[in-house]
Amino acid sequence: MTVTVRFAPSPTGHIHIGNTRTALFNWLYAKKLNGRFILRFDDTDAERSRQEYADGIARDLAWLGIEPDQTVAQSGRFEHYGAAAEKLKAAGLLYPCYETPEELERRRKIRLSRRLPPVYGREALKLTDAEKSALEAEGRRPHWRFLLPNFADDPFVTSRTEVHWDDVVRGPQTVDLASMSDPVLIRADGTYLYTLPSVVDDIDLGVTHVIRGDDHVTNTGAQIALFRALGAEPPAFGHHNLLTTVSGEGLSKRTGALSVASLRDAGIEPMAVASLAVLIGTSENVTAASSMEELATLFDPTSTSKSAARFDPAELSGLSRHLIQVMPFDDVQDRLAALGIAGDDAEAFWLAVRGNLESVAEAADWWSIVRAKPAQDAVLSEEDRIFVHEAGKLLPQEPWDAETWRVWTATVKAETGRKGRGLFMPLRIALTGREQGPELAGLLPLLGREETLARLS
């Protein structure tokens, strides 16, 4: 059996780091087992779904290194859902209900006042055809509920009905179907809720493992029952813990909190996002994996905690910075070329500046400083101007290499008596226009003697 997983976002906004966690858990699980990854857009909500969001989600996943083996949109599969619904209706497992939200809320409160669980009492099953016709004559349209198999003979006399599964993430799990209401599968306007299309798609697409957030744990019992009602063996289920903001709030794609697009635009490295999204909230140390292959070796779904994990953007920045500081030139060459950084000096330049970058894009600023002119971020005092002018007279002759800076500054120190910050800072400002930056030992050969002398003068 080929392991087949799916990531099923609704294209109603930008995916955030929490959605990304689910996508990565599925992708890495399939990668470790040589399986298949399906990207399924749950776009049955025609009013809120947008193609631009679907395109953005695909782009975000590609940025992270996730390339689907198959892409499916639910909006093109309504006939399959309709056929499944008719099959359930014919079996007496999908029944019409006419209660308004207000009526349902009133019944819920009554049950609570009687110390009964607030589950739907299946009153609609008692309606006669005449009563249904009368309700429809009033203008009411039914919503449709799936009859859970939590009774022996009488649907109004439920009994404890346990559904068990060995969760890929959480281990053995049990849900009692008698503790929940019959789920609504079709709204009164004829549109489908999540459950029916999802189960039908999982059956048709051969999904073997459903890995998702643990907010779906209680849904799993009803979904397993629905798989069996449609004559299919349920897939394996796994439920990972959720991510929150540092303050403990839930993530929402509608607010754009920690969206993948915003992290990409901020210059965060994709493997930093992937590493933190996968390893946070597990027993693994959070480290910056350099590739998906490396991250797959660290990924173990069973090591995931059952409590929510707080996602700290500051930690993300640290991982991203580490990846940049050790990134080989070959891995970043194309990105540098897109920034205009190319030629014989490009590799030496990258090795000189990468240790001081927060993002690869910042390299363009330093390329301009080296190739054009110093920045204007710092100003020399008159005393320091005289000092750097004298230092220029002590510049060694070319050729220059990584030792030139040490040799030159040792000579300047001996001749002027300056040392420490008083020696190095004026030279840095004169050469780069900034008080902080890459080691000048690496930049000096890139500047060359003529340009260095011009800046010191």
Coordinates of C-alpha atoms in Angstrom, one line a residue:
M1 CA 0.0 0.0 0.0
T2 CA 1.3 3.4 -1.0
V3 CA 1.1 5.9 1.8
T4 CA -1.1 8.8 0.6
V5 CA -1.6 12.0 2.6
R6 CA -3.4 15.3 1.8
F7 CA -3.3 18.9 2.9
A8 CA -6.7 20.4 2.6
P9 CA -6.7 24.2 3.1
S10 CA -9.7 26.4 2.3
P11 CA -8.6 29.1 -0.2
T12 CA -10.3 31.9 1.8
G13 CA -7.1 33.7 3.0
H14 CA -3.3 33.3 3.3
I15 CA -2.1 30.2 5.1
H16 CA -0.3 30.9 8.4
I17 CA 2.4 29.1 10.2
G18 CA -0.2 26.8 11.9
N19 CA -1.5 25.6 8.6
T20 CA 2.0 25.2 7.4
R21 CA 2.7 22.9 10.3
T22 CA -0.1 20.6 9.1
A23 CA 1.2 20.7 5.5
L24 CA 4.7 19.9 6.7
F25 CA 3.7 17.0 8.9
N26 CA 1.9 15.4 6.0
W27 CA 4.7 16.2 3.5
L28 CA 7.4 14.8 5.7
Y29 CA 5.4 11.7 6.7
A30 CA 4.9 10.9 3.0
K31 CA 8.6 11.7 2.3
K32 CA 9.8 9.3 5.0
L33 CA 7.6 6.5 3.6
N34 CA 8.0 7.2 -0.1
G35 CA 4.4 8.1 -0.3
R36 CA 2.2 10.7 -2.2
F37 CA 1.2 14.2 -1.1
I38 CA -2.1 15.6 -2.4
L39 CA -3.0 19.3 -2.2
R40 CA -6.8 19.5 -2.0
F41 CA -8.5 22.9 -2.0
D42 CA -11.6 22.8 0.1
D43 CA -13.3 25.5 -1.9
T44 CA -17.0 24.5 -1.5
D45 CA -17.6 28.0 0.0
A46 CA -18.1 29.8 -3.2
E47 CA -18.6 33.2 -1.6
R48 CA -15.3 33.3 0.3
S49 CA -13.1 31.1 -1.8
R50 CA -10.8 33.0 -4.2
Q51 CA -8.4 31.7 -6.9
E52 CA -5.9 34.2 -5.8
Y53 CA -5.7 32.6 -2.4
A54 CA -5.4 29.1 -4.0
D55 CA -2.5 30.4 -6.1
G56 CA -0.9 32.0 -3.1
I57 CA -1.2 28.8 -1.1
A58 CA 0.5 26.8 -3.9
R59 CA 3.2 29.5 -4.1
D60 CA 3.8 29.4 -0.3
L61 CA 4.1 25.6 -0.3
A62 CA 6.5 25.7 -3.3
W63 CA 8.6 28.3 -1.4
L64 CA 8.9 25.8 1.5
G65 CA 9.9 23.0 -0.9
I66 CA 6.5 21.2 -1.0
E67 CA 5.5 20.1 -4.4
P68 CA 2.2 18.1 -4.6
D69 CA 1.9 14.9 -6.5
Q70 CA -1.7 15.8 -7.3
T71 CA -3.8 18.9 -6.9
V72 CA -7.6 18.7 -6.5
A73 CA -10.4 21.3 -6.0
Q74 CA -13.6 20.3 -4.3
S75 CA -15.5 22.8 -6.4
G76 CA -15.2 20.4 -9.3
R77 CA -16.4 17.4 -7.5
F78 CA -20.0 18.2 -6.4
E79 CA -21.5 15.3 -8.4
H80 CA -19.5 12.9 -6.2
Y81 CA -20.8 14.5 -3.0
G82 CA -24.4 14.4 -4.3
A83 CA -24.1 10.7 -5.2
A84 CA -22.8 10.0 -1.7
A85 CA -25.6 12.0 -0.1
E86 CA -28.2 10.0 -2.1
K87 CA -26.6 6.8 -1.0
L88 CA -26.9 7.8 2.7
K89 CA -30.5 9.0 2.3
A90 CA -31.5 5.7 0.6
A91 CA -30.0 3.8 3.6
G92 CA -31.8 6.0 6.1
L93 CA -28.6 7.5 7.4
L94 CA -29.1 11.1 6.2
Y95 CA -32.3 12.6 7.4
P96 CA -33.9 16.1 7.0
C97 CA -34.2 18.5 10.0
Y98 CA -36.2 21.7 10.0
E99 CA -35.3 23.4 13.3
T100 CA -34.2 27.0 13.2
P101 CA -31.0 28.0 15.1
E102 CA -33.1 29.6 17.7
E103 CA -35.1 26.4 18.3
L104 CA -32.0 24.4 18.5
E105 CA -30.5 26.8 21.1
R106 CA -33.6 26.6 23.2
R107 CA -33.6 22.8 23.2
R108 CA -29.9 22.9 24.1
K109 CA -30.6 25.1 27.1
I110 CA -33.4 22.9 28.3
R111 CA -31.2 19.8 28.2
L112 CA -28.5 21.6 30.1
S113 CA -31.1 22.7 32.7
R114 CA -32.0 19.0 33.2
R115 CA -28.4 18.1 33.6
L116 CA -28.4 16.2 30.3
P117 CA -25.7 16.4 27.6
P118 CA -26.5 19.2 25.1
V119 CA -26.8 16.8 22.1
Y120 CA -29.4 16.9 19.4
G121 CA -32.4 14.8 20.4
R122 CA -33.3 13.5 16.9
E123 CA -36.7 15.1 17.1
A124 CA -36.7 15.4 13.3
L125 CA -36.9 11.6 13.0
K126 CA -40.4 11.7 14.5
L127 CA -41.8 14.0 11.8
T128 CA -44.4 12.6 9.6
D129 CA -44.5 13.3 5.8
A130 CA -47.4 15.6 6.4
E131 CA -45.5 17.5 9.1
K132 CA -42.5 17.9 6.8
S133 CA -44.7 19.2 4.0
A134 CA -46.3 21.7 6.4
L135 CA -42.9 23.0 7.5
E136 CA -41.8 23.3 3.9
A137 CA -45.0 25.1 3.1
E138 CA -44.0 27.7 5.7
G139 CA -40.8 28.3 3.7
R140 CA -38.5 26.1 5.7
R141 CA -35.8 24.1 3.9
P142 CA -34.2 21.1 5.7
H143 CA -30.7 20.7 6.7
W144 CA -29.5 17.1 6.7
R145 CA -27.9 15.2 9.6
F146 CA -26.0 11.9 9.5
L147 CA -27.5 9.3 11.8
L148 CA -24.7 8.1 14.1
P149 CA -24.6 4.4 14.8
N150 CA -24.8 4.9 18.6
F151 CA -28.0 2.8 19.3
A152 CA -29.2 -0.8 19.1
D153 CA -32.7 -0.7 17.7
D154 CA -34.3 2.6 18.8
P155 CA -32.4 5.8 17.7
F156 CA -34.0 7.6 20.6
V157 CA -32.3 5.3 23.1
T158 CA -28.5 5.8 22.6
S159 CA -25.9 3.7 24.3
R160 CA -22.2 4.1 24.8
T161 CA -20.6 3.4 21.4
E162 CA -16.8 3.6 21.4
V163 CA -14.8 4.3 18.3
H164 CA -11.1 3.4 18.7
W165 CA -8.1 4.3 16.5
D166 CA -4.4 4.3 17.0
D167 CA -3.5 7.9 16.4
V168 CA -0.3 8.4 14.3
V169 CA 0.6 11.3 16.7
R170 CA -1.2 10.8 20.0
G171 CA -1.4 7.0 20.2
P172 CA -4.6 5.0 21.2
Q173 CA -7.7 7.2 21.2
T174 CA -11.3 6.6 22.0
V175 CA -14.5 8.6 21.2
D176 CA -18.0 7.8 22.4
L177 CA -20.5 8.4 19.6
A178 CA -23.3 8.7 22.2
S179 CA -21.7 11.8 23.5
M180 CA -22.2 13.8 20.3
S181 CA -25.0 15.1 18.1
D182 CA -25.6 13.8 14.7
P183 CA -23.5 16.0 12.5
V184 CA -25.0 18.3 9.9
L185 CA -23.6 17.3 6.5
I186 CA -25.7 19.6 4.3
R187 CA -27.0 23.1 5.1
A188 CA -30.5 24.3 4.4
D189 CA -29.3 26.1 1.3
G190 CA -27.9 22.9 -0.1
T191 CA -24.2 23.6 0.5
Y192 CA -22.0 21.0 2.1
L193 CA -20.2 21.3 5.4
Y194 CA -16.7 20.1 5.7
T195 CA -17.3 16.5 6.7
L196 CA -19.1 14.8 3.7
P197 CA -16.9 16.2 0.9
S198 CA -13.8 15.5 2.9
V199 CA -14.7 11.9 3.5
V200 CA -15.8 11.3 -0.1
D201 CA -12.5 12.8 -1.4
D202 CA -10.4 10.7 1.0
I203 CA -12.2 7.6 -0.3
D204 CA -11.9 8.5 -4.0
L205 CA -8.3 9.7 -3.8
G206 CA -7.1 6.7 -1.8
V207 CA -5.9 8.7 1.2
T208 CA -4.4 6.3 3.7
H209 CA -3.4 8.8 6.4
V210 CA -5.2 11.9 7.6
I211 CA -2.8 14.1 9.7
R212 CA -4.3 17.3 11.0
G213 CA -4.6 19.6 14.0
D214 CA -5.9 18.2 17.3
D215 CA -8.9 20.4 17.2
H216 CA -10.4 17.7 14.9
V217 CA -10.0 14.8 17.5
T218 CA -13.6 14.8 18.5
N219 CA -14.7 14.9 14.9
T220 CA -12.8 11.7 14.1
G221 CA -15.3 9.3 15.6
A222 CA -18.2 10.6 13.5
Q223 CA -16.0 10.6 10.4
I224 CA -14.9 7.0 10.9
A225 CA -18.6 6.1 11.2
L226 CA -19.2 8.0 7.9
F227 CA -16.4 6.2 6.1
R228 CA -18.0 2.9 7.1
A229 CA -21.5 4.0 6.2
L230 CA -20.2 4.7 2.7
G231 CA -18.6 1.2 2.5
A232 CA -15.0 2.3 2.9
E233 CA -12.3 1.4 5.4
P234 CA -11.2 4.5 7.3
P235 CA -7.7 5.8 6.9
A236 CA -5.3 6.1 9.7
F237 CA -5.6 9.4 11.7
G238 CA -3.0 11.6 13.3
H239 CA -3.6 14.8 15.3
H240 CA -0.8 17.2 16.1
N241 CA -0.9 19.9 18.7
L242 CA -1.7 23.5 17.6
L243 CA 0.5 26.5 17.4
T244 CA -0.5 29.8 19.1
T245 CA 1.1 33.3 19.1
V246 CA 3.5 34.2 21.9
S247 CA 0.6 35.6 23.9
G248 CA -1.3 32.3 23.6
E249 CA -3.8 33.5 21.0
G250 CA -4.9 31.2 18.2
L251 CA -3.7 31.8 14.7
S252 CA -6.1 33.0 12.0
K253 CA -5.5 33.3 8.3
R254 CA -8.2 36.0 8.2
T255 CA -6.1 38.3 10.4
G256 CA -2.8 37.4 8.5
A257 CA -1.1 36.5 11.8
L258 CA 2.2 34.9 11.0
S259 CA 1.2 34.2 7.4
V260 CA 3.8 32.4 5.3
A261 CA 3.6 35.3 2.7
S262 CA 4.5 37.8 5.4
L263 CA 7.4 35.7 6.6
R264 CA 8.7 35.3 3.1
D265 CA 8.4 39.1 2.5
A266 CA 10.3 39.7 5.7
G267 CA 13.3 37.8 4.3
I268 CA 12.9 34.8 6.6
E269 CA 14.6 31.6 5.1
P270 CA 12.1 28.9 4.2
M271 CA 14.0 26.2 6.0
A272 CA 13.8 28.3 9.2
V273 CA 10.0 28.4 8.9
A274 CA 9.8 24.7 8.1
S275 CA 12.2 23.7 11.0
L276 CA 10.4 25.7 13.6
A277 CA 6.9 24.8 12.4
V278 CA 7.8 21.1 12.6
L279 CA 10.0 20.8 15.6
I280 CA 8.4 23.3 18.1
G281 CA 6.2 21.5 20.5
T282 CA 8.0 18.2 20.1
S283 CA 10.7 16.4 22.2
E284 CA 13.2 17.3 19.5
N285 CA 15.6 20.2 19.9
V286 CA 14.6 23.1 17.7
T287 CA 17.4 23.4 15.2
A288 CA 17.6 24.9 11.7
A289 CA 17.7 22.0 9.3
S290 CA 19.4 23.0 6.0
S291 CA 17.1 20.9 3.8
M292 CA 13.9 19.0 3.8
E293 CA 15.9 15.8 3.7
E294 CA 17.6 16.7 6.9
L295 CA 14.3 17.8 8.5
A296 CA 12.8 14.5 7.5
T297 CA 15.4 12.7 9.6
L298 CA 14.5 14.8 12.6
F299 CA 10.7 14.5 12.1
D300 CA 8.9 12.0 14.4
P301 CA 5.2 12.6 14.8
T302 CA 5.1 10.5 18.0
S303 CA 7.4 13.0 19.7
T304 CA 4.8 15.7 19.5
S305 CA 3.4 17.1 22.7
K306 CA -0.3 17.1 23.4
S307 CA -0.3 20.7 24.6
A308 CA -0.3 23.7 22.3
A309 CA 3.1 25.3 21.4
R310 CA 3.8 29.0 21.3
F311 CA 5.4 30.2 18.1
D312 CA 7.9 33.0 18.8
P313 CA 8.9 35.0 15.7
A314 CA 12.2 36.0 17.5
E315 CA 13.2 32.3 17.5
L316 CA 12.3 32.1 13.9
S317 CA 14.6 35.1 13.1
G318 CA 17.5 33.4 15.0
L319 CA 17.1 30.2 13.0
S320 CA 17.0 32.1 9.7
R321 CA 20.1 34.1 10.6
H322 CA 22.0 30.9 11.4
L323 CA 21.0 29.4 8.1
I324 CA 22.3 32.4 6.2
Q325 CA 25.5 32.6 8.1
V326 CA 26.5 29.1 7.1
M327 CA 24.9 29.0 3.6
P328 CA 27.2 27.9 0.9
F329 CA 27.6 30.2 -2.1
D330 CA 26.2 27.6 -4.5
D331 CA 23.0 27.5 -2.6
V332 CA 22.4 31.2 -2.9
Q333 CA 24.1 32.1 -6.1
D334 CA 20.9 32.5 -8.2
R335 CA 19.3 34.6 -5.5
L336 CA 22.3 36.9 -5.4
A337 CA 22.3 37.2 -9.1
A338 CA 18.7 38.3 -9.0
L339 CA 19.9 41.1 -6.7
G340 CA 22.6 42.1 -9.2
I341 CA 25.4 40.4 -7.3
A342 CA 27.4 38.5 -9.8
G343 CA 30.8 38.2 -11.3
D344 CA 34.2 36.9 -10.2
D345 CA 34.0 38.5 -6.8
A346 CA 30.5 37.3 -6.0
E347 CA 31.5 34.3 -4.0
A348 CA 34.2 36.1 -2.0
F349 CA 31.8 38.9 -1.3
W350 CA 29.1 36.4 0.0
L351 CA 31.5 34.7 2.3
A352 CA 32.6 38.0 3.6
V353 CA 29.2 39.4 4.4
R354 CA 26.9 36.5 5.2
G355 CA 27.8 36.4 8.9
N356 CA 26.3 39.9 9.4
L357 CA 23.0 39.4 7.4
E358 CA 19.5 39.1 8.8
S359 CA 18.2 38.3 5.3
V360 CA 19.8 37.5 1.9
A361 CA 18.3 40.6 0.5
E362 CA 20.5 42.7 2.8
A363 CA 23.5 41.6 0.8
A364 CA 22.4 44.1 -1.9
D365 CA 23.1 47.0 0.5
W366 CA 26.6 45.7 1.2
W367 CA 27.3 45.1 -2.5
S368 CA 26.4 48.7 -3.2
I369 CA 28.8 49.8 -0.4
V370 CA 31.6 47.7 -1.8
R371 CA 31.0 48.4 -5.5
A372 CA 29.8 52.0 -5.4
K373 CA 30.3 54.1 -2.3
P374 CA 30.1 54.0 1.5
A375 CA 26.8 54.4 3.3
Q376 CA 26.0 57.6 5.1
D377 CA 25.0 56.1 8.4
A378 CA 28.0 57.4 10.4
V379 CA 30.2 60.5 10.4
L380 CA 33.9 60.9 11.4
S381 CA 35.1 63.6 13.7
E382 CA 37.8 65.9 12.4
E383 CA 40.4 64.2 14.6
D384 CA 39.4 60.8 13.1
R385 CA 39.5 62.2 9.6
I386 CA 43.1 63.2 10.1
F387 CA 43.8 59.7 11.5
V388 CA 42.3 57.8 8.6
H389 CA 44.1 60.0 6.2
E390 CA 47.4 59.1 7.8
A391 CA 46.4 55.5 7.9
G392 CA 45.9 55.6 4.1
K393 CA 49.6 56.5 3.7
L394 CA 50.5 53.2 5.4
L395 CA 48.5 50.9 3.1
P396 CA 50.4 47.9 1.8
Q397 CA 51.0 47.4 -1.8
E398 CA 48.9 44.9 -3.7
P399 CA 48.3 42.0 -4.2
W400 CA 45.9 41.8 -1.2
D401 CA 44.5 38.8 0.6
A402 CA 42.8 37.9 3.9
E403 CA 45.9 38.9 5.8
T404 CA 46.2 42.4 4.4
W405 CA 43.8 43.9 7.0
R406 CA 45.8 42.4 10.0
V407 CA 49.2 43.5 8.5
W408 CA 47.9 47.0 7.7
T409 CA 46.3 47.7 11.1
A410 CA 49.3 46.4 13.0
T411 CA 51.4 49.0 11.1
V412 CA 48.9 51.7 11.8
K413 CA 48.8 50.8 15.5
A414 CA 52.6 51.0 15.7
E415 CA 52.8 54.3 13.9
T416 CA 49.9 56.2 15.5
G417 CA 49.6 54.5 19.0
R418 CA 45.9 54.0 18.4
K419 CA 44.4 50.6 19.4
G420 CA 41.1 48.9 19.9
R421 CA 37.9 50.8 19.1
G422 CA 39.9 54.0 18.5
L423 CA 41.8 52.3 15.8
F424 CA 39.2 50.1 14.1
M425 CA 36.0 52.2 14.2
P426 CA 37.3 55.2 12.2
L427 CA 38.6 52.9 9.6
R428 CA 35.3 51.0 9.4
I429 CA 33.3 54.2 9.1
A430 CA 35.7 55.6 6.4
L431 CA 35.5 52.4 4.4
T432 CA 31.8 51.5 4.8
G433 CA 30.0 54.5 6.2
R434 CA 28.7 52.2 9.0
E435 CA 29.7 51.5 12.6
Q436 CA 28.9 47.8 12.3
G437 CA 29.2 45.2 9.6
P438 CA 31.2 42.4 8.1
E439 CA 34.8 41.7 9.0
L440 CA 36.9 44.2 7.1
A441 CA 39.5 41.5 6.5
G442 CA 37.1 40.1 4.0
L443 CA 36.0 43.3 2.5
L444 CA 39.4 45.0 2.0
P445 CA 40.5 42.7 -0.9
L446 CA 37.2 43.4 -2.6
L447 CA 37.6 47.1 -2.4
G448 CA 41.2 47.0 -3.7
R449 CA 44.0 49.4 -2.9
E450 CA 42.9 52.3 -5.2
E451 CA 39.3 52.4 -3.9
T452 CA 40.5 52.0 -0.3
L453 CA 42.9 54.8 -0.6
A454 CA 40.3 57.0 -2.1
R455 CA 37.9 56.4 0.7
L456 CA 40.5 57.1 3.4
S457 CA 41.5 60.3 1.7

